[in-house]
PDB file of C-alpha atoms in Angstrom:
ATOM      1  CA  MET Q   1      64.171  46.010 142.307  1.00 49.00           C
ATOM      2  CA  GLY Q   2      62.111  45.675 145.411  1.00 49.00           C
ATOM      3  CA  GLY Q   3      61.829  49.380 146.088  1.00 48.00           C
ATOM      4  CA  GLY Q   4      58.416  49.611 144.463  1.00 50.00           C
ATOM      5  CA  GLN Q   5      57.021  52.068 141.925  1.00 53.00           C
ATOM      6  CA  GLY Q   6      60.140  51.806 139.731  1.00 55.00           C
ATOM      7  CA  GLU Q   7      62.271  53.780 142.171  1.00 53.00           C
ATOM      8  CA  PRO Q   8      66.038  53.024 142.143  1.00 55.00           C
ATOM      9  CA  GLU Q   9      67.615  51.538 145.188  1.00 55.00           C
ATOM     10  CA  TYR Q  10      70.984  52.554 146.599  1.00 52.00           C
ATOM     11  CA  PHE Q  11      73.404  50.117 148.158  1.00 52.00           C
ATOM     12  CA  ASP Q  12      76.145  50.876 150.608  1.00 52.00           C
ATOM     13  CA  ASP Q  13      79.469  49.095 150.890  1.00 50.00           C
ATOM     14  CA  ARG Q  14      78.954  47.709 154.374  1.00 51.00           C
ATOM     15  CA  GLY Q  15      76.223  45.131 154.094  1.00 50.00           C
ATOM     16  CA  GLY Q  16      74.558  45.533 150.820  1.00 50.00           C
ATOM     17  CA  GLN Q  17      71.382  46.841 152.473  1.00 53.00           C
ATOM     18  CA  PRO Q  18      69.297  48.896 150.100  1.00 53.00           C
ATOM     19  CA  HIS Q  19      68.374  52.483 150.755  1.00 51.00           C
ATOM     20  CA  PRO Q  20      65.082  53.679 149.341  1.00 52.00           C
ATOM     21  CA  GLY Q  21      64.918  56.375 146.703  1.00 48.00           C
ATOM     22  CA  ARG Q  22      62.724  59.444 146.712  1.00 48.00           C
ATOM     23  CA  GLY Q  23      59.641  57.390 146.897  1.00 47.00           C
ATOM     24  CA  GLN Q  24      60.659  56.074 150.309  1.00 49.00           C
ATOM     25  CA  GLY Q  25      61.285  59.119 152.379  1.00 49.00           C
ATOM     26  CA  GLY Q  26      63.615  61.287 150.284  1.00 50.00           C
ATOM     27  CA  PRO Q  27      67.213  60.929 149.300  1.00 51.00           C
ATOM     28  CA  GLN Q  28      69.576  59.470 151.845  1.00 51.00           C
ATOM     29  CA  PHE Q  29      73.282  59.198 151.225  1.00 50.00           C
ATOM     30  CA  GLY Q  30      75.816  57.121 153.057  1.00 50.00           C
ATOM     31  CA  PRO Q  31      79.239  58.465 153.912  1.00 51.00           C
ATOM     32  CA  GLY Q  32      81.464  58.638 150.897  1.00 51.00           C
ATOM     33  CA  PRO Q  33      84.329  60.587 149.485  1.00 49.00           C
ATOM     34  CA  TYR Q  34      82.018  63.040 147.751  1.00 48.00           C
ATOM     35  CA  ALA Q  35      79.598  63.732 150.590  1.00 47.00           C
ATOM     36  CA  ALA Q  36      79.307  67.351 151.551  1.00 48.00           C
ATOM     37  CA  GLY Q  37      80.914  68.131 154.887  1.00 49.00           C
ATOM     38  CA  PRO Q  38      79.507  70.380 157.565  1.00 50.00           C
ATOM     39  CA  GLY Q  39      79.009  73.931 156.471  1.00 46.00           C
ATOM     40  CA  GLN Q  40      79.316  73.112 152.741  1.00 48.00           C
ATOM     41  CA  ARG Q  41      76.599  73.134 150.196  1.00 48.00           C
ATOM     42  CA  GLN Q  42      76.183  70.464 147.619  1.00 50.00           C
ATOM     43  CA  GLY Q  43      78.022  71.244 144.431  1.00 49.00           C
ATOM     44  CA  GLY Q  44      80.754  73.287 146.177  1.00 50.00           C
ATOM     45  CA  PRO Q  45      84.394  72.344 146.765  1.00 52.00           C
ATOM     46  CA  VAL Q  46      84.834  69.149 148.625  1.00 52.00           C
ATOM     47  CA  SER Q  47      87.574  68.667 151.223  1.00 55.00           C
ATOM     48  CA  ASP Q  48      90.150  65.905 150.859  1.00 56.00           C
ATOM     49  CA  PRO Q  49      88.941  62.963 153.004  1.00 56.00           C
ATOM     50  CA  TYR Q  50      92.529  61.667 153.310  1.00 53.00           C
ATOM     51  CA  ALA Q  51      94.072  64.878 154.622  1.00 53.00           C
ATOM     52  CA  ASN Q  52      95.733  64.545 158.027  1.00 55.00           C
ATOM     53  CA  SER Q  53      94.564  60.963 158.378  1.00 56.00           C
ATOM     54  CA  ALA Q  54      96.757  58.012 159.215  1.00 56.00           C
ATOM     55  CA  GLY Q  55      98.839  57.020 156.225  1.00 56.00           C
ATOM     56  CA  HIS Q  56      97.972  60.190 154.315  1.00 55.00           C
ATOM     57  CA  THR Q  57      99.724  62.942 156.297  1.00 57.00           C
ATOM     58  CA  ARG Q  58      99.861  66.283 154.554  1.00 57.00           C
ATOM     59  CA  SER Q  59     103.345  67.773 154.062  1.00 57.00           C
ATOM     60  CA  PHE Q  60     104.191  71.393 154.816  1.00 54.00           C
ATOM     61  CA  THR Q  61     107.059  73.613 153.625  1.00 56.00           C
ATOM     62  CA  VAL Q  62     108.840  75.504 156.399  1.00 56.00           C
ATOM     63  CA  PRO Q  63     111.116  78.358 155.230  1.00 52.00           C
ATOM     64  CA  ASP Q  64     114.634  78.568 156.639  1.00 52.00           C
ATOM     65  CA  PRO Q  65     114.913  81.828 158.631  1.00 50.00           C
ATOM     66  CA  TYR Q  66     118.736  81.621 158.544  1.00 50.00           C
ATOM     67  CA  ALA Q  67     119.132  81.297 154.797  1.00 48.00           C
ATOM     68  CA  HIS Q  68     120.909  84.108 152.951  1.00 46.00           C
ATOM     69  CA  ALA Q  69     119.246  86.246 150.365  1.00 46.00           C
ATOM     70  CA  GLY Q  70     118.875  84.372 147.089  1.00 43.00           C
ATOM     71  CA  GLY Q  71     118.675  80.956 148.766  1.00 45.00           C
ATOM     72  CA  TYR Q  72     115.678  78.841 149.704  1.00 44.00           C
ATOM     73  CA  GLY Q  73     114.944  80.666 152.923  1.00 43.00           C
ATOM     74  CA  GLN Q  74     113.231  83.925 153.621  1.00 44.00           C
ATOM     75  CA  ASP Q  75     114.849  87.098 152.348  1.00 46.00           C
ATOM     76  CA  ASP Q  76     115.457  89.426 155.277  1.00 43.00           C
ATOM     77  CA  GLY Q  77     116.366  92.294 152.982  1.00 46.00           C
ATOM     78  CA  TYR Q  78     120.112  92.379 153.809  1.00 39.00           C
ATOM     79  CA  ASP Q  79     122.734  91.685 151.161  1.00 45.00           C
ATOM     80  CA  TYR Q  80     125.361  89.525 152.848  1.00 37.00           C
ATOM     81  CA  SER Q  81     127.672  89.730 149.837  1.00 43.00           C
ATOM     82  CA  ARG Q  82     128.100  93.468 150.284  1.00 46.00           C
ATOM     83  CA  PRO Q  83     131.320  94.443 152.134  1.00 48.00           C
ATOM     84  CA  ALA Q  84     131.099  96.056 155.548  1.00 47.00           C
ATOM     85  CA  PRO Q  85     130.985  99.867 155.596  1.00 47.00           C
ATOM     86  CA  PRO Q  86     134.177 101.779 156.400  1.00 52.00           C
ATOM     87  CA  SER Q  87     135.088 102.134 160.045  1.00 64.00           C
ATOM     88  CA  GLY Q  88     135.276 105.918 159.806  1.00 75.00           C
ATOM     89  CA  PRO Q  89     135.693 108.867 157.452  1.00 87.00           C
ATOM     90  CA  ARG Q  90     138.913 109.360 155.536  1.00 88.00           C
ATOM     91  CA  LEU Q  91     141.473 111.404 157.437  1.00 91.00           C
ATOM     92  CA  HIS Q  92     143.216 114.449 156.015  1.00 93.00           C
ATOM     93  CA  TRP Q  93     146.851 113.765 155.201  1.00 93.00           C
ATOM     94  CA  LYS Q  94     148.034 115.919 158.113  1.00 94.00           C
ATOM     95  CA  ASP Q  95     145.791 114.081 160.555  1.00 94.00           C
ATOM     96  CA  LEU Q  96     146.891 110.785 159.029  1.00 95.00           C
ATOM     97  CA  LEU Q  97     150.611 111.435 159.478  1.00 95.00           C
ATOM     98  CA  SER Q  98     150.249 112.762 163.009  1.00 95.00           C
ATOM     99  CA  GLY Q  99     147.790 110.010 163.915  1.00 95.00           C
ATOM    100  CA  ILE Q 100     150.220 107.242 162.928  1.00 96.00           C
ATOM    101  CA  LEU Q 101     152.737 108.581 165.449  1.00 94.00           C
ATOM    102  CA  LEU Q 102     150.415 109.892 168.183  1.00 95.00           C
ATOM    103  CA  ARG Q 103     147.195 107.847 167.890  1.00 94.00           C
ATOM    104  CA  PRO Q 104     148.178 104.728 165.965  1.00 95.00           C
ATOM    105  CA  GLY Q 105     145.430 102.407 167.179  1.00 92.00           C
ATOM    106  CA  ALA Q 106     142.524 104.712 166.351  1.00 93.00           C
ATOM    107  CA  THR Q 107     144.148 105.867 163.110  1.00 95.00           C
ATOM    108  CA  PHE Q 108     144.750 102.371 161.761  1.00 95.00           C
ATOM    109  CA  TRP Q 109     141.221 101.313 162.633  1.00 92.00           C
ATOM    110  CA  GLN Q 110     139.680 104.368 160.968  1.00 92.00           C
ATOM    111  CA  MET Q 111     141.776 104.043 157.804  1.00 93.00           C
ATOM    112  CA  ARG Q 112     141.560 100.273 157.403  1.00 92.00           C
ATOM    113  CA  ASP Q 113     139.105 100.636 154.490  1.00 91.00           C
ATOM    114  CA  HIS Q 114     140.623 103.718 152.827  1.00 92.00           C
ATOM    115  CA  SER Q 115     143.513 103.761 150.389  1.00 92.00           C
ATOM    116  CA  VAL Q 116     146.280 106.305 151.053  1.00 94.00           C
ATOM    117  CA  TRP Q 117     148.210 106.054 147.798  1.00 95.00           C
ATOM    118  CA  THR Q 118     148.888 109.745 147.222  1.00 95.00           C
ATOM    119  CA  THR Q 119     150.194 110.424 150.713  1.00 96.00           C
ATOM    120  CA  ALA Q 120     152.110 107.139 150.893  1.00 97.00           C
ATOM    121  CA  VAL Q 121     153.880 107.530 147.542  1.00 97.00           C
ATOM    122  CA  LEU Q 122     154.825 111.186 148.094  1.00 97.00           C
ATOM    123  CA  VAL Q 123     156.107 110.670 151.642  1.00 97.00           C
ATOM    124  CA  THR Q 124     158.040 107.543 150.681  1.00 96.00           C
ATOM    125  CA  PHE Q 125     159.545 109.259 147.633  1.00 97.00           C
ATOM    126  CA  LEU Q 126     160.732 112.217 149.714  1.00 96.00           C
ATOM    127  CA  TYR Q 127     162.133 109.784 152.251  1.00 94.00           C
ATOM    128  CA  GLY Q 128     163.994 107.974 149.478  1.00 92.00           C
ATOM    129  CA  LEU Q 129     165.512 111.225 148.219  1.00 91.00           C
ATOM    130  CA  LEU Q 130     167.027 111.855 151.653  1.00 89.00           C
ATOM    131  CA  ALA Q 131     167.798 108.238 152.523  1.00 86.00           C
ATOM    132  CA  ILE Q 132     170.782 108.184 150.207  1.00 84.00           C
ATOM    133  CA  PHE Q 133     172.452 110.904 152.285  1.00 82.00           C
ATOM    134  CA  GLY Q 134     172.147 108.759 155.395  1.00 79.00           C
ATOM    135  CA  LEU Q 135     174.571 106.189 153.952  1.00 78.00           C
ATOM    136  CA  ASP Q 136     178.226 107.153 154.055  1.00 76.00           C
ATOM    137  CA  GLN Q 137     179.449 105.716 150.772  1.00 80.00           C
ATOM    138  CA  ALA Q 138     176.398 106.785 148.784  1.00 79.00           C
ATOM    139  CA  ARG Q 139     176.546 110.270 150.226  1.00 81.00           C
ATOM    140  CA  GLU Q 140     180.206 110.674 149.220  1.00 83.00           C
ATOM    141  CA  GLU Q 141     179.419 109.569 145.687  1.00 83.00           C
ATOM    142  CA  VAL Q 142     176.588 112.060 145.356  1.00 83.00           C
ATOM    143  CA  ILE Q 143     178.566 114.937 146.818  1.00 82.00           C
ATOM    144  CA  ASN Q 144     181.596 114.296 144.590  1.00 83.00           C
ATOM    145  CA  ALA Q 145     179.506 113.800 141.449  1.00 82.00           C
ATOM    146  CA  THR Q 146     178.479 116.550 139.067  1.00 83.00           C
ATOM    147  CA  LEU Q 147     175.009 118.038 139.311  1.00 83.00           C
ATOM    148  CA  SER Q 148     173.877 116.470 136.047  1.00 84.00           C
ATOM    149  CA  SER Q 149     174.764 112.997 137.296  1.00 84.00           C
ATOM    150  CA  ALA Q 150     173.784 113.502 140.937  1.00 87.00           C
ATOM    151  CA  ILE Q 151     170.158 114.462 140.198  1.00 90.00           C
ATOM    152  CA  PRO Q 152     169.322 111.251 138.288  1.00 90.00           C
ATOM    153  CA  TYR Q 153     171.127 109.274 140.976  1.00 88.00           C
ATOM    154  CA  VAL Q 154     169.023 110.805 143.754  1.00 91.00           C
ATOM    155  CA  LEU Q 155     165.770 110.515 141.779  1.00 93.00           C
ATOM    156  CA  SER Q 156     166.411 106.884 140.943  1.00 92.00           C
ATOM    157  CA  THR Q 157     167.049 106.187 144.626  1.00 90.00           C
ATOM    158  CA  GLY Q 158     163.718 107.769 145.550  1.00 93.00           C
ATOM    159  CA  ILE Q 159     161.903 105.653 142.968  1.00 95.00           C
ATOM    160  CA  ALA Q 160     163.711 102.522 144.147  1.00 94.00           C
ATOM    161  CA  VAL Q 161     162.648 103.157 147.752  1.00 94.00           C
ATOM    162  CA  VAL Q 162     159.018 103.582 146.641  1.00 96.00           C
ATOM    163  CA  LEU Q 163     159.132 100.297 144.718  1.00 96.00           C
ATOM    164  CA  ALA Q 164     160.751  98.561 147.677  1.00 94.00           C
ATOM    165  CA  GLY Q 165     158.005  99.867 149.954  1.00 95.00           C
ATOM    166  CA  LEU Q 166     155.338  98.577 147.559  1.00 96.00           C
ATOM    167  CA  ILE Q 167     156.906  95.128 147.369  1.00 96.00           C
ATOM    168  CA  LEU Q 168     157.454  94.797 151.108  1.00 95.00           C
ATOM    169  CA  GLY Q 169     153.933  96.044 151.836  1.00 96.00           C
ATOM    170  CA  ALA Q 170     152.500  93.515 149.381  1.00 96.00           C
ATOM    171  CA  VAL Q 171     154.443  90.735 151.102  1.00 96.00           C
ATOM    172  CA  THR Q 172     153.084  91.837 154.479  1.00 96.00           C
ATOM    173  CA  HIS Q 173     149.525  91.860 153.125  1.00 97.00           C
ATOM    174  CA  THR Q 174     149.927  88.417 151.544  1.00 96.00           C
ATOM    175  CA  LEU Q 175     151.251  86.913 154.765  1.00 96.00           C
ATOM    176  CA  ALA Q 176     148.433  88.514 156.738  1.00 96.00           C
ATOM    177  CA  ARG Q 177     145.863  86.928 154.424  1.00 95.00           C
ATOM    178  CA  GLN Q 178     147.619  83.575 154.740  1.00 95.00           C
ATOM    179  CA  PHE Q 179     147.314  83.867 158.520  1.00 94.00           C
ATOM    180  CA  GLY Q 180     143.550  84.400 158.269  1.00 94.00           C
ATOM    181  CA  GLY Q 181     143.344  88.169 157.841  1.00 93.00           C
ATOM    182  CA  ASP Q 182     140.527  89.871 155.963  1.00 91.00           C
ATOM    183  CA  GLY Q 183     141.957  93.317 155.256  1.00 91.00           C
ATOM    184  CA  ALA Q 184     142.158  95.095 151.908  1.00 93.00           C
ATOM    185  CA  TRP Q 185     145.334  95.262 149.847  1.00 94.00           C
ATOM    186  CA  ALA Q 186     145.577  99.011 149.178  1.00 94.00           C
ATOM    187  CA  PRO Q 187     145.202 100.274 152.791  1.00 95.00           C
ATOM    188  CA  THR Q 188     147.678  97.698 154.100  1.00 96.00           C
ATOM    189  CA  VAL Q 189     150.375  98.516 151.548  1.00 97.00           C
ATOM    190  CA  GLY Q 190     149.893 102.279 151.822  1.00 96.00           C
ATOM    191  CA  LEU Q 191     150.001 102.330 155.609  1.00 97.00           C
ATOM    192  CA  SER Q 192     153.053 100.061 155.676  1.00 97.00           C
ATOM    193  CA  MET Q 193     154.893 102.499 153.390  1.00 97.00           C
ATOM    194  CA  LEU Q 194     154.044 105.387 155.701  1.00 97.00           C
ATOM    195  CA  ILE Q 195     155.187 103.453 158.774  1.00 97.00           C
ATOM    196  CA  MET Q 196     158.474 102.585 157.066  1.00 95.00           C
ATOM    197  CA  SER Q 197     159.174 106.214 156.174  1.00 95.00           C
ATOM    198  CA  LEU Q 198     157.971 107.963 159.334  1.00 96.00           C
ATOM    199  CA  THR Q 199     159.662 105.672 161.836  1.00 94.00           C
ATOM    200  CA  ASP Q 200     163.051 105.976 160.141  1.00 92.00           C
ATOM    201  CA  ALA Q 201     162.898 109.778 159.895  1.00 92.00           C
ATOM    202  CA  PRO Q 202     164.634 110.447 163.274  1.00 92.00           C
ATOM    203  CA  ARG Q 203     167.540 108.153 162.406  1.00 90.00           C
ATOM    204  CA  LEU Q 204     167.835 109.681 158.951  1.00 90.00           C
ATOM    205  CA  LEU Q 205     167.954 113.250 160.252  1.00 91.00           C
ATOM    206  CA  VAL Q 206     170.810 112.417 162.621  1.00 91.00           C
ATOM    207  CA  ALA Q 207     172.604 110.371 159.951  1.00 87.00           C
ATOM    208  CA  LEU Q 208     172.600 113.358 157.583  1.00 86.00           C
ATOM    209  CA  PHE Q 209     175.032 115.109 159.917  1.00 86.00           C
ATOM    210  CA  MET Q 210     176.849 112.253 161.668  1.00 84.00           C
ATOM    211  CA  GLY Q 211     176.925 109.517 159.042  1.00 79.00           C
ATOM    212  CA  GLY Q 212     175.110 106.209 158.891  1.00 77.00           C
ATOM    213  CA  THR Q 213     177.754 104.221 160.784  1.00 80.00           C
ATOM    214  CA  ALA Q 214     177.997 106.471 163.842  1.00 84.00           C
ATOM    215  CA  PRO Q 215     177.209 104.650 167.124  1.00 88.00           C
ATOM    216  CA  VAL Q 216     174.451 107.107 168.007  1.00 90.00           C
ATOM    217  CA  VAL Q 217     172.840 106.540 164.628  1.00 88.00           C
ATOM    218  CA  GLN Q 218     173.078 102.775 165.052  1.00 86.00           C
ATOM    219  CA  VAL Q 219     171.433 102.894 168.484  1.00 89.00           C
ATOM    220  CA  LEU Q 220     168.742 105.209 167.181  1.00 90.00           C
ATOM    221  CA  GLY Q 221     168.233 102.830 164.293  1.00 88.00           C
ATOM    222  CA  TRP Q 222     167.552  99.933 166.670  1.00 90.00           C
ATOM    223  CA  VAL Q 223     165.110 102.011 168.717  1.00 92.00           C
ATOM    224  CA  THR Q 224     163.174 103.187 165.673  1.00 92.00           C
ATOM    225  CA  TRP Q 225     163.207  99.643 164.275  1.00 93.00           C
ATOM    226  CA  VAL Q 226     161.495  98.345 167.411  1.00 94.00           C
ATOM    227  CA  ALA Q 227     158.973 101.183 167.141  1.00 95.00           C
ATOM    228  CA  ALA Q 228     158.357 100.253 163.505  1.00 95.00           C
ATOM    229  CA  GLY Q 229     157.736  96.654 164.545  1.00 95.00           C
ATOM    230  CA  ALA Q 230     155.158  97.766 167.094  1.00 96.00           C
ATOM    231  CA  LEU Q 231     153.394  99.971 164.533  1.00 97.00           C
ATOM    232  CA  PHE Q 232     153.457  97.274 161.847  1.00 97.00           C
ATOM    233  CA  THR Q 233     151.970  94.782 164.285  1.00 96.00           C
ATOM    234  CA  MET Q 234     149.250  97.200 165.362  1.00 96.00           C
ATOM    235  CA  MET Q 235     148.423  98.166 161.779  1.00 96.00           C
ATOM    236  CA  VAL Q 236     148.126  94.575 160.556  1.00 96.00           C
ATOM    237  CA  SER Q 237     146.109  93.633 163.633  1.00 95.00           C
ATOM    238  CA  ARG Q 238     143.617  96.465 163.046  1.00 93.00           C
ATOM    239  CA  SER Q 239     143.464  96.126 159.265  1.00 93.00           C
ATOM    240  CA  HIS Q 240     143.134  92.327 159.141  1.00 95.00           C
ATOM    241  CA  ASP Q 241     141.461  91.509 162.476  1.00 92.00           C
ATOM    242  CA  LEU Q 242     144.374  89.341 163.610  1.00 94.00           C
ATOM    243  CA  ALA Q 243     145.817  88.634 167.025  1.00 94.00           C
ATOM    244  CA  TRP Q 244     149.122  90.376 167.641  1.00 93.00           C
ATOM    245  CA  PRO Q 245     151.336  87.232 167.319  1.00 94.00           C
ATOM    246  CA  ARG Q 246     150.008  86.580 163.819  1.00 95.00           C
ATOM    247  CA  ALA Q 247     150.195  90.259 162.942  1.00 95.00           C
ATOM    248  CA  LEU Q 248     153.828  90.321 164.049  1.00 95.00           C
ATOM    249  CA  GLY Q 249     154.555  87.217 162.000  1.00 94.00           C
ATOM    250  CA  ALA Q 250     153.021  88.827 158.920  1.00 95.00           C
ATOM    251  CA  SER Q 251     155.294  91.851 159.395  1.00 95.00           C
ATOM    252  CA  ALA Q 252     158.460  89.826 160.019  1.00 94.00           C
ATOM    253  CA  VAL Q 253     159.745  89.846 156.424  1.00 93.00           C
ATOM    254  CA  GLN Q 254     159.343  93.599 156.100  1.00 93.00           C
ATOM    255  CA  LEU Q 255     161.005  94.215 159.454  1.00 93.00           C
ATOM    256  CA  VAL Q 256     164.028  92.082 158.576  1.00 92.00           C
ATOM    257  CA  ALA Q 257     164.360  93.785 155.197  1.00 90.00           C
ATOM    258  CA  LEU Q 258     164.246  97.241 156.771  1.00 88.00           C
ATOM    259  CA  LEU Q 259     166.823  96.249 159.353  1.00 86.00           C
ATOM    260  CA  VAL Q 260     169.297  94.888 156.805  1.00 84.00           C
ATOM    261  CA  LEU Q 261     168.819  97.313 153.920  1.00 79.00           C
ATOM    262  CA  ILE Q 262     168.247 100.641 155.669  1.00 75.00           C
ATOM    263  CA  LYS Q 263     168.668 100.621 159.423  1.00 67.00           C
ATOM    264  CA  LEU Q 264     172.144  99.111 159.553  1.00 63.00           C
ATOM    265  CA  GLY Q 265     173.451 101.089 156.603  1.00 56.00           C
ATOM    266  CA  THR Q 266     174.490  98.055 154.551  1.00 47.00           C
ATOM    267  CA  LEU Q 267     172.689  99.100 151.344  1.00 43.00           C
TER     268      LEU Q 267
END
């Protein structure tokens, strides 16, 4: 109480030395956690004295620029869950059929995201109606049968060929996905049905007149079978983004089935 005139004395935490009050030269404040910093007025917001000091480092949150939308990173505005856009516009059925035979690589790439059900089912059904006449025994049965029994026989054969094409195409698609492919189911199955029907058309036309067991027909069957294998491999490679050995492996079951059931005339 030695400040005189009843003035309070202020003590600091370093030596206990008193600081006079207003009666001894005005208020003086030692450094403390509530002292106003430079550029701040008394009574305003006070900065944290422990910020960025040793032992009291401030933490910062850094967004992840590589995070997908909906995660913890920044949203770049692109929806990664959305499928890629089609590789090209849908081809007219005439351009599709001619493209498979004349421009297979570009056609398969352009149609990899488009279903071709209407064209595939109609072409395969017509092929099935004529396929029965390419087999000697079946052709004799149809020719010797009455019209009322021959029509259901031919129609049922066409439907059976369509179902066989669907099953074999589904097997090819499943194997392609097992080998790491990323193609869609409908385009793969539809294009495989078209390849099966179009590549066997030359052999079938000759077999209608010469029979399925004629040597020329057998040789033509082997040639068209190799061509079908090349087209199947190219189609699966384009549709599923696979290397040609894996694409050929995915098409192996369908190729063997075509060779045994149709090409060699053992149906």
